[in-house]
GROMACS .gro file of C-alpha atoms in nm:
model
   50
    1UNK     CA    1   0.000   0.000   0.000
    2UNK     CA    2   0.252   0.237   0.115
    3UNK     CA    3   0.475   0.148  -0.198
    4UNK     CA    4   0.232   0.243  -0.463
    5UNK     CA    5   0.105   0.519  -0.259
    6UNK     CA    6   0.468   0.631  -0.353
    7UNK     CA    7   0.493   0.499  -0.692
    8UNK     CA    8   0.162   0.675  -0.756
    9UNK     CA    9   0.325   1.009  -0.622
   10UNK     CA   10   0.592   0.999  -0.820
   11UNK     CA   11   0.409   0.932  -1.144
   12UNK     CA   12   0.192   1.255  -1.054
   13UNK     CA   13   0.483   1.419  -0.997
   14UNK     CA   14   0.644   1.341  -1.338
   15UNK     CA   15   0.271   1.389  -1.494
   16UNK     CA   16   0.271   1.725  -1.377
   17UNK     CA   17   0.600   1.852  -1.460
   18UNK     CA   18   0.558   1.721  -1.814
   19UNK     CA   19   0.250   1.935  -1.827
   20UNK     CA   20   0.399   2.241  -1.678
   21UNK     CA   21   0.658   2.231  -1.926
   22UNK     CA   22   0.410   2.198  -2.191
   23UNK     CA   23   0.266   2.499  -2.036
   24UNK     CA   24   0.599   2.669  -2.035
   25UNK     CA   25   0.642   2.579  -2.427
   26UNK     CA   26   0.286   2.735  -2.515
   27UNK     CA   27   0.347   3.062  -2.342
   28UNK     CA   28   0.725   3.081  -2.505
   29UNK     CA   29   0.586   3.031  -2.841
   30UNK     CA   30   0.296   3.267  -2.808
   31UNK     CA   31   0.535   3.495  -2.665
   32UNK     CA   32   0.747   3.455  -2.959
   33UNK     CA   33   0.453   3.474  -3.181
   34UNK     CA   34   0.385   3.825  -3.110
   35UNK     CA   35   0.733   3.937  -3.073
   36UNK     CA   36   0.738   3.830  -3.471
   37UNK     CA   37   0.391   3.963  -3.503
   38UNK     CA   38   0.478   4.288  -3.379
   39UNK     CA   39   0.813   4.291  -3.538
   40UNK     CA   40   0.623   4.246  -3.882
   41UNK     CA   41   0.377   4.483  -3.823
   42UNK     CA   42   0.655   4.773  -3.718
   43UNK     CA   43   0.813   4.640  -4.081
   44UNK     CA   44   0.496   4.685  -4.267
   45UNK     CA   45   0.461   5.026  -4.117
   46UNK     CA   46   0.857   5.166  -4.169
   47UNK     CA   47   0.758   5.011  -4.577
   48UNK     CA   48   0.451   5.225  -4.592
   49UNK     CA   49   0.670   5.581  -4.416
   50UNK     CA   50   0.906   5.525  -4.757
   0.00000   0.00000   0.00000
């Protein structure tokens, strides 16, 4: 009992940093997704000025 009481914790453990760092992935590439977004839209703008 005690055993895979432990063996249970630990796969919740590795279950749940797995889906933190999918988290963590998500946000980076949504973060990165504006960044180029806004980078592209500062572009289109400095085109138009010329």
């Amino acid at each position: 009992m005690f055993k895979a009481n432990r063996f249970f914790r630990r796969d919740c453990g590795i279950e749940m940093s797995r889906r933190r760092q999918r988290q963590h992935l998500g946000d980076l590439s949504s973060h990165l997704l504006r960044d180029i977004g806004m980078t592209i839209r500062v572009s289109d703008r400095h085109w138009r000025d010329r």
